[in-house]
Coordinates of C-alpha atoms and ligand atoms in Angstrom, one line a residue:
X11 CA 44.4 -7.3 -10.9
X12 CA 41.8 -5.2 -12.7
X13 CA 41.9 -1.7 -13.1
X14 CA 41.9 0.8 -10.4
X15 CA 39.5 3.4 -12.5
X16 CA 35.8 3.3 -11.0
X17 CA 33.1 2.2 -13.1
X18 CA 29.8 3.5 -13.5
X19 CA 28.3 -0.2 -13.3
X20 CA 29.1 -1.3 -9.9
X21 CA 29.7 -5.1 -9.0
X22 CA 26.9 -6.0 -7.0
X23 CA 27.6 -8.3 -4.3
X24 CA 24.3 -9.9 -2.7
X25 CA 23.4 -10.4 1.2
X26 CA 23.9 -14.5 0.3
X27 CA 27.5 -13.4 -1.4
X28 CA 28.9 -11.2 1.2
X29 CA 27.6 -13.0 4.3
X30 CA 27.5 -9.7 6.3
X31 CA 24.7 -9.7 9.1
X32 CA 23.2 -6.5 9.9
X33 CA 24.2 -7.3 13.6
X34 CA 27.5 -6.5 12.6
X35 CA 26.7 -2.6 12.1
X36 CA 26.5 -0.2 14.7
X37 CA 22.8 0.0 15.7
X38 CA 23.1 3.8 15.6
X39 CA 24.5 3.7 11.8
X40 CA 21.4 1.6 10.9
X41 CA 19.3 4.5 12.5
X42 CA 20.8 7.2 10.4
X43 CA 20.2 5.2 7.2
X44 CA 16.7 4.5 8.0
X45 CA 16.0 8.1 8.7
X46 CA 17.8 9.1 5.8
X47 CA 15.7 6.9 3.9
X48 CA 12.4 7.6 5.4
X49 CA 13.2 11.6 4.7
X50 CA 13.6 10.6 1.1
X51 CA 17.2 10.5 0.5
X52 CA 19.4 7.5 -0.8
X53 CA 21.9 6.7 2.2
X54 CA 24.9 4.1 2.2
X55 CA 27.2 2.9 4.8
X56 CA 30.9 3.3 3.4
X57 CA 34.4 3.0 3.4
X58 CA 36.5 1.6 6.4
X59 CA 33.5 -0.5 8.0
X60 CA 32.7 -2.5 5.4
X61 CA 36.3 -3.2 4.2
X62 CA 36.8 -4.0 7.8
X63 CA 34.0 -6.4 8.4
X64 CA 35.0 -8.2 5.1
X65 CA 38.3 -8.6 6.4
X66 CA 37.1 -10.1 9.8
X67 CA 38.0 -6.8 11.8
X68 CA 35.9 -4.7 14.1
X69 CA 35.4 -1.2 12.5
X70 CA 36.4 1.9 14.7
X71 CA 33.8 3.8 13.3
X72 CA 31.0 4.1 10.7
X73 CA 30.5 6.5 8.1
X74 CA 27.6 7.1 6.1
X75 CA 27.2 8.6 2.5
X76 CA 24.1 10.3 1.4
X77 CA 22.8 12.7 -1.8
X78 CA 21.1 15.1 1.4
X79 CA 23.3 18.0 1.6
X80 CA 24.8 18.7 5.1
X81 CA 21.9 21.3 5.6
X82 CA 19.1 18.7 4.7
X83 CA 20.8 16.2 6.8
X84 CA 20.7 18.6 9.9
X85 CA 16.9 19.2 9.5
X86 CA 16.5 15.5 10.0
X87 CA 18.5 15.2 13.4
X88 CA 18.1 17.1 16.7
X89 CA 21.5 15.3 17.6
X90 CA 23.5 16.7 14.6
X91 CA 26.3 19.4 14.3
X92 CA 28.0 20.5 10.9
X93 CA 31.9 20.5 10.8
X94 CA 34.8 21.2 8.7
X95 CA 35.5 23.6 5.9
X96 CA 37.7 21.7 3.5
X97 CA 35.4 19.1 3.8
X98 CA 31.9 19.8 5.2
X99 CA 30.4 17.0 7.0
X100 CA 27.4 16.2 9.5
X101 CA 28.2 14.6 12.8
X102 CA 25.1 12.7 14.3
X103 CA 26.2 12.2 18.1
X104 CA 24.8 9.0 20.1
X105 CA 26.5 9.7 23.4
X106 CA 30.1 8.8 23.2
X107 CA 29.6 7.4 19.3
X108 CA 29.4 9.6 16.4
X109 CA 28.2 8.7 13.0
X110 CA 29.9 10.9 10.3
X111 CA 27.7 11.7 7.5
X112 CA 28.9 13.2 4.2
X113 CA 27.1 14.2 1.3
X114 CA 28.4 12.4 -2.2
X115 CA 31.4 14.1 -3.5
X116 CA 31.3 15.3 -7.2
X117 CA 34.1 16.7 -9.6
X118 CA 35.6 19.7 -8.9
X119 CA 37.0 20.7 -12.1
X120 CA 34.1 21.4 -14.0
X121 CA 32.8 23.2 -10.8
X122 CA 36.1 25.3 -10.4
X123 CA 35.5 28.2 -13.2
X124 CA 32.0 28.7 -11.6
X125 CA 32.4 29.0 -8.1
X126 CA 34.6 28.7 -4.8
X127 CA 33.3 25.5 -3.5
X128 CA 36.3 23.6 -5.0
X129 CA 39.7 25.3 -4.7
X130 CA 43.3 23.9 -5.6
X131 CA 46.6 24.8 -4.9
X132 CA 49.5 25.4 -7.0
X133 CA 50.8 22.0 -6.3
X134 CA 47.3 20.2 -7.3
X135 CA 46.3 20.1 -3.7
X136 CA 42.5 20.1 -3.4
X137 CA 42.2 22.9 -0.7
X138 CA 38.2 22.8 -0.6
X139 CA 36.4 19.7 -1.7
X140 CA 32.3 20.5 -1.3
X141 CA 31.2 19.8 -4.8
X142 CA 28.4 17.4 -4.1
X143 CA 27.7 14.6 -6.8
X144 CA 26.2 10.8 -7.8
X145 CA 27.6 8.1 -6.1
X146 CA 29.4 7.0 -9.3
X147 CA 31.3 10.2 -8.5
X148 CA 31.5 10.0 -5.0
X149 CA 33.6 6.6 -5.6
X150 CA 35.6 8.0 -7.9
X151 CA 36.5 10.7 -5.3
X152 CA 37.4 8.3 -2.7
X153 CA 41.0 7.5 -1.8
X154 CA 41.6 3.5 -2.1
X155 CA 39.7 0.7 -4.0
X156 CA 39.1 -1.1 -0.9
X157 CA 37.5 2.0 0.6
X158 CA 34.9 2.3 -2.2
X159 CA 32.4 0.0 -1.1
X160 CA 28.8 0.8 -0.3
X161 CA 26.4 -1.0 1.6
X162 CA 22.6 -0.1 1.0
X163 CA 19.6 -0.9 3.1
X164 CA 17.0 -1.0 0.3
X165 CA 18.6 -4.5 -0.8
X166 CA 21.4 -5.4 1.6
X167 CA 24.1 -5.6 -1.1
X168 CA 27.5 -4.1 -1.3
X169 CA 28.1 -1.9 -4.3
X170 CA 31.7 -2.1 -5.6
X171 CA 32.7 0.9 -7.7
X172 CA 36.7 0.2 -8.0
X173 CA 37.3 -3.6 -8.1
X174 CA 37.8 -3.0 -4.0
X175 CA 36.6 -7.1 -3.1
X176 CA 39.4 -8.0 -5.7
X177 CA 41.9 -5.7 -3.8
X178 CA 40.7 -7.3 -0.9
X179 CA 41.4 -10.6 -1.8
X180 CA 44.7 -9.5 -3.6
X181 CA 45.8 -7.7 -0.3
X182 CA 46.7 -4.6 -2.1
X183 CA 46.0 -0.9 -1.1
X184 CA 45.8 0.6 -4.5
X185 CA 44.8 4.5 -5.1
X186 CA 41.9 5.2 -7.3
X187 CA 42.7 6.9 -10.5
X188 CA 46.3 8.1 -11.3
X189 CA 48.5 7.8 -8.4
X190 CA 50.3 11.0 -8.7
X191 CA 47.0 13.2 -9.2
X192 CA 45.3 11.8 -6.2
X193 CA 48.9 12.0 -4.1
X194 CA 48.9 15.6 -5.3
X195 CA 45.0 16.4 -4.7
X196 CA 46.0 15.3 -0.9
X197 CA 49.4 14.2 0.2
X198 CA 47.8 13.0 3.6
X199 CA 46.9 9.8 1.2
X200 CA 50.5 8.7 1.3
X201 CA 50.3 8.5 5.0
X202 CA 46.8 6.8 4.6
X203 CA 48.3 4.2 2.2
X204 CA 51.0 3.2 4.9
X205 CA 48.6 2.8 7.9
X206 CA 45.8 0.8 5.9
X207 CA 48.6 -1.6 4.5
X208 CA 50.0 -2.1 8.1
X209 CA 46.6 -2.1 9.7
X210 CA 45.1 -4.7 7.2
X211 CA 48.3 -6.6 6.7
X212 CA 48.4 -5.6 3.0
X213 CA 51.0 -4.3 0.7
X214 CA 50.9 -1.2 -1.3
X215 CA 50.3 -1.7 -5.1
X216 CA 53.4 -1.3 -7.3
X217 CA 51.6 1.8 -8.9
X218 CA 50.5 3.6 -5.8
X219 CA 53.7 2.8 -4.3
X220 CA 56.2 4.1 -6.8
X221 CA 55.4 7.9 -6.7
X222 CA 55.5 8.0 -3.0
X223 CA 58.9 8.9 -2.2
X224 CA 59.2 11.4 -5.0
X225 CA 56.2 13.2 -3.6
X226 CA 56.7 12.8 0.0
X227 CA 58.0 16.6 0.6
X228 CA 54.4 17.7 -0.5
X229 CA 53.5 16.9 3.3
X230 CA 55.1 20.0 3.8
X231 CA 52.1 21.8 2.7
X232 CA 49.4 20.1 5.0
X233 CA 48.6 22.4 8.2
X234 CA 50.3 21.2 11.2
X235 CA 46.9 20.4 12.9
X236 CA 46.1 18.1 10.5
X237 CA 49.5 16.4 10.2
X238 CA 49.4 15.6 14.1
X239 CA 45.9 14.2 13.8
X240 CA 47.4 11.7 11.2
X241 CA 50.7 11.0 13.2
X242 CA 48.6 10.0 15.9
X243 CA 46.5 7.6 14.1
X244 CA 49.8 6.1 12.8
X245 CA 51.3 5.9 16.4
X246 CA 48.3 5.1 18.6
X247 CA 46.8 2.1 16.5
X248 CA 48.7 -0.7 17.9
X249 CA 50.8 -0.7 14.7
X250 CA 53.4 2.1 15.4
X251 CA 56.4 0.1 14.8
X252 CA 55.3 -1.2 11.4
X253 CA 54.1 2.3 10.5
X254 CA 57.9 3.8 11.6
X255 CA 59.4 1.2 9.6
X256 CA 57.3 2.0 6.3
X257 CA 57.4 5.7 6.8
X258 CA 61.2 5.4 6.8
X259 CA 61.1 2.9 3.9
X260 CA 59.2 5.5 1.9
X261 CA 60.8 9.0 2.7
X262 CA 58.0 10.1 4.5
X263 CA 59.3 9.8 8.1
X264 CA 61.9 12.7 6.6
X265 CA 59.1 15.1 6.1
X266 CA 57.5 14.5 9.6
X267 CA 60.6 14.7 11.6
X268 CA 63.3 15.9 9.7
X269 CA 66.0 16.2 12.1
X270 CA 65.8 12.9 13.8
X271 CA 65.5 11.2 10.3
X272 CA 68.9 12.6 9.5
X273 CA 70.5 11.2 12.6
X274 CA 69.1 8.4 11.9
X275 CA 70.2 8.1 8.4
X276 CA 73.8 8.9 9.8
X277 CA 73.9 5.5 12.1
X278 CA 71.0 3.5 11.0
X279 CA 72.3 0.4 13.2
X280 CA 72.9 3.0 16.2
X281 CA 71.8 3.7 19.5
X282 CA 69.2 6.3 18.4
X283 CA 67.4 3.9 16.1
X284 CA 67.1 1.3 18.6
X285 CA 65.5 3.6 21.2
X286 CA 63.0 4.8 18.6
X287 CA 62.1 1.3 17.6
X288 CA 61.9 0.2 20.8
X289 CA 59.9 2.9 22.0
X290 CA 57.2 1.9 19.0
X291 CA 57.4 -1.8 20.1
X292 CA 56.5 -0.7 23.5
X293 CA 53.7 1.7 22.4
X294 CA 52.0 -1.1 20.5
X295 CA 52.6 -3.7 23.4
X296 CA 50.6 -1.2 25.8
X297 CA 48.1 0.0 23.4
X298 CA 47.5 -3.8 22.9
X299 CA 47.1 -4.8 26.1
X300 CA 44.5 -1.4 27.0
X301 CA 47.0 0.5 28.4
X302 CA 47.2 4.2 28.5
X303 CA 49.8 5.9 26.1
X304 CA 50.2 9.6 26.0
X305 CA 51.5 11.7 23.2
X306 CA 53.9 13.2 25.5
X307 CA 55.7 10.2 25.9
X308 CA 56.0 9.6 21.9
X309 CA 56.9 13.1 21.2
X310 CA 59.2 13.3 24.2
X311 CA 61.2 10.4 22.6
X312 CA 60.9 11.3 18.9
X313 CA 62.5 14.8 19.5
X314 CA 65.1 13.4 22.4
X315 CA 68.1 13.0 20.1
X316 CA 67.5 16.5 18.2
X317 CA 67.1 17.9 21.7
X318 CA 70.5 16.5 22.3
X319 CA 72.2 17.5 19.2
X320 CA 71.0 21.0 19.8
X321 CA 72.0 21.3 23.4
X322 CA 75.5 20.3 22.3
X323 CA 75.5 23.0 19.5
X324 CA 74.2 25.6 21.7
X325 CA 76.4 25.1 24.5
X326 CA 79.7 25.2 22.2
X327 CA 78.3 28.5 20.2
X328 CA 77.0 30.4 23.4
X329 CA 79.2 29.2 26.0
X330 CA 76.4 28.4 28.4
X331 CA 75.9 25.7 31.1
X332 CA 74.6 22.1 30.0
X333 CA 71.7 23.0 32.0
X334 CA 71.1 26.5 30.1
X335 CA 71.6 25.1 26.9
X336 CA 69.3 22.3 27.6
X337 CA 66.6 24.6 28.3
X338 CA 67.2 26.8 25.4
X339 CA 67.3 23.6 22.8
X340 CA 63.9 22.5 24.3
X341 CA 62.4 25.9 23.2
X342 CA 64.2 25.7 19.8
X343 CA 63.3 21.8 19.1
X344 CA 59.7 22.3 19.9
X345 CA 59.0 25.3 17.9
X346 CA 60.7 24.0 15.1
X347 CA 58.4 21.1 15.4
X348 CA 55.6 22.8 15.4
X349 CA 55.9 24.1 12.0
X350 CA 55.3 20.8 10.9
X351 CA 53.3 18.9 13.1
X352 CA 51.0 21.3 15.9
X353 CA 51.5 19.1 19.3
X354 CA 48.9 20.7 21.6
X355 CA 50.4 22.7 24.3
X356 CA 49.2 20.0 26.8
X357 CA 51.5 17.2 25.6
X358 CA 54.6 19.6 24.8
X359 CA 54.5 20.5 28.7
X360 CA 54.6 17.1 29.2
X361 CA 57.5 16.2 27.1
X362 CA 59.1 19.0 28.6
X363 CA 58.4 17.5 32.1
X364 CA 59.8 14.1 31.1
X365 CA 63.1 15.7 29.8
X366 CA 63.6 18.0 32.5
X367 CA 63.2 15.0 34.8
X368 CA 65.9 13.0 33.0
X369 CA 68.6 15.9 34.4
X370 CA 67.5 15.5 37.8
X371 CA 67.3 11.8 38.4
X372 CA 70.9 11.2 39.8
X373 CA 70.2 13.9 42.4
X374 CA 68.7 11.9 44.8
X375 CA 70.2 13.1 48.3
X376 CA 68.1 14.2 50.9
X377 CA 64.2 14.7 50.2
X378 CA 64.8 15.0 46.4
X379 CA 64.4 11.4 45.3
X380 CA 60.9 11.4 47.4
X381 CA 59.9 15.0 45.9
X382 CA 60.8 13.7 42.2
X383 CA 58.4 10.9 42.9
X384 CA 55.5 13.4 43.8
X385 CA 55.7 15.0 40.2
X386 CA 53.2 14.4 37.8
X387 CA 55.0 13.0 35.2
X388 CA 57.4 10.9 37.3
X389 CA 56.5 8.0 36.0
X390 CA 56.8 8.6 32.2
X391 CA 60.4 10.0 33.3
X392 CA 61.2 6.7 34.9
X393 CA 59.9 4.7 31.9
X394 CA 62.1 6.9 29.6
X395 CA 64.8 6.4 31.4
X396 CA 64.4 2.3 31.3
X397 CA 63.9 3.1 27.6
X398 CA 67.2 5.0 27.2
X399 CA 68.8 2.0 29.2
X400 CA 67.2 -0.7 26.9
X401 CA 68.0 1.0 23.8
X402 CA 72.2 0.6 24.9
X403 CA 73.0 3.8 27.2
X404 CA 74.7 1.6 29.5
X405 CA 76.1 4.2 31.4
X406 CA 72.6 4.9 33.4
X407 CA 72.0 1.1 34.1
X408 CA 72.7 1.3 37.6
X409 CA 70.9 4.5 37.5
X410 CA 67.7 2.8 36.7
X411 CA 68.2 -0.4 39.1
X412 CA 68.0 2.0 41.9
X413 CA 64.9 3.7 41.0
X414 CA 63.6 0.3 40.0
X415 CA 64.1 -1.0 43.5
X416 CA 63.6 2.3 45.5
X417 CA 59.9 2.1 44.0
X418 CA 59.6 -1.1 45.2
X419 CA 60.4 -0.3 48.9
X420 CA 58.3 1.2 51.3
X421 CA 59.0 4.5 53.0
X422 CA 61.5 3.3 55.4
X423 CA 63.4 1.0 52.9
X424 CA 63.6 4.2 50.3
X425 CA 64.8 6.3 53.3
X426 CA 67.6 3.5 53.9
X427 CA 68.4 3.4 50.2
X428 CA 68.8 7.3 50.2
X429 CA 71.1 7.2 53.0
X430 CA 73.3 4.3 51.4
X431 CA 73.9 6.8 48.6
X432 CA 76.6 8.7 50.1
X433 CA 78.3 10.5 47.6
X434 CA 76.4 9.0 44.5
X435 CA 73.1 10.7 45.2
X436 CA 74.8 14.4 44.5
X437 CA 75.5 17.3 47.1
X438 CA 72.9 17.2 50.1
X439 CA 70.8 20.0 49.7
X440 CA 71.6 22.8 51.6
X441 CA 69.4 23.2 54.8
X442 CA 67.5 26.6 54.3
X443 CA 68.4 29.3 57.1
X444 CA 65.8 30.7 58.8
X445 CA 65.5 34.4 58.2
X446 CA 65.9 36.6 60.8
X447 CA 63.1 39.3 60.7
X448 CA 64.8 42.2 61.8
X449 CA 62.8 45.2 62.7
X450 CA 63.9 48.5 60.5
X451 CA 64.8 51.2 62.3
X452 CA 62.4 53.7 62.4
X453 CA 63.0 56.9 60.4
Ligands
LIG502 P1 39.7 4.2 9.5 O1 38.3 4.6 10.4 O2 39.6 2.6 10.0 O3 41.0 4.9 9.7 P2 38.5 4.4 7.1 O4 38.5 4.3 5.5 O5 37.1 4.6 7.6 O6 39.5 4.1 8.1 P3 38.2 7.3 7.5 O7 39.5 8.5 7.7 O8 37.3 7.4 8.6 O9 38.9 6.2 7.2 O10 37.2 8.0 6.2 C1 36.3 7.2 5.7 C2 35.8 7.0 4.4 O11 36.4 8.4 3.9 C3 37.2 6.4 4.0 O12 37.2 5.0 3.7 C4 37.5 7.0 2.3 O13 36.5 6.5 1.5 C5 36.9 8.4 2.4 N1 38.4 9.4 2.6 C6 38.8 9.6 3.8 N2 40.1 10.4 3.5 C7 40.2 10.7 2.4 C8 40.8 11.1 1.7 N3 42.0 12.1 2.1 N4 40.8 11.0 0.3 C9 40.0 10.6 -0.4 N5 39.0 9.9 0.6 C10 38.9 9.8 1.5
LIG503 MG1 36.3 5.5 9.5

């Protein structure tokens, strides 16, 4: 393998050599390139889209890089909005497709003393990265060599500044520059390394792999909103199981889900580990079959064992009923998680519903079973029960079978099933007595 430093003399891969046809790119991205070119600027397609096409995969999105500043880009496009603080970008909006246009980044060290557009923290983390530069400098600032490939519409060549093509052929994810420094600058690169390794069926190069475990705790310094985005990318891209196993292997999972990580460490072959792995397997199956997956379900599952552990603790310490302890534990577990990962409220509400319904699934007498099925999260909660049984909670397998049968019946069949429950369905709900409206005696 050659060096992971960038070179000012890129390897130029001609149209005949790379074999990519323009048709493989989004027409909107090509439009953006020509508009920038006609405006007198340099512009390239860069990063994931070139890498994915070379690997025979369909790119998720198309990123453009240019020497125009975000303001200059905005002047050229009516459908442009500027976003980001840490990293200022222009988004060109074509209906549902967004072409991201970044301005070439330069070295921050030289600029640091002069101005505030680049800032780093005590851990070496880059807090802002808005120093603009040349294409050579831009290549150096990119994360992995496979992501520093540029496609030009001037000559239809690919410019490879960091031996990215060789890395693609060797199936290696390698950071550009000194791995420790680059992880410190942006610890999220550790998560990206894992995501690309599983997505592209590659391995992380030994030098890039080595510092990860020791630096994993730097993820604590990442804003929780950004971590939420990254976690979603890891778990909703159809490779969740592989990502989960690799995050565990490198000690990164601990920084994301510390309480669950401890539980898994205590009993690596236990029911908990089976449950989490099964959940990710199911998630991947659904994603790959184009079915919907809600983050509410994933977070409900990831925090389920921490929730049960916390409930037991609170119940003992505060002498509360299981139900009350469970409610308190939900608040605690969610607020602790929010310190690392900012899960939006609509998903935490969903997770709460799924957890609540777990408590009520065995109470089926009277109208209760029917009413439960009318709850918006009932289907997710039922799937959650199936997952628990699949992972080894055999004590609930009869209950799960009952619900499966119930859901396959028509209304009369369902009524019969409830009647046949006898005492199993929990106490019959008390009939509400009609309140008598007695007239108050007039004073
Ligand atoms: P995908 O879109 O498939 O997730 P991608 O490589 O296009 O993969 P993006 O997040 O879209 O990833 O980023 C586009 C490009 O920007 C990357 O290819 C990389 O060159 C650069 N980049 C993104 N994030 C970072 C980062 N944290 N540090 C350095 N460079 C980055
Ligand atoms: Mg991309």
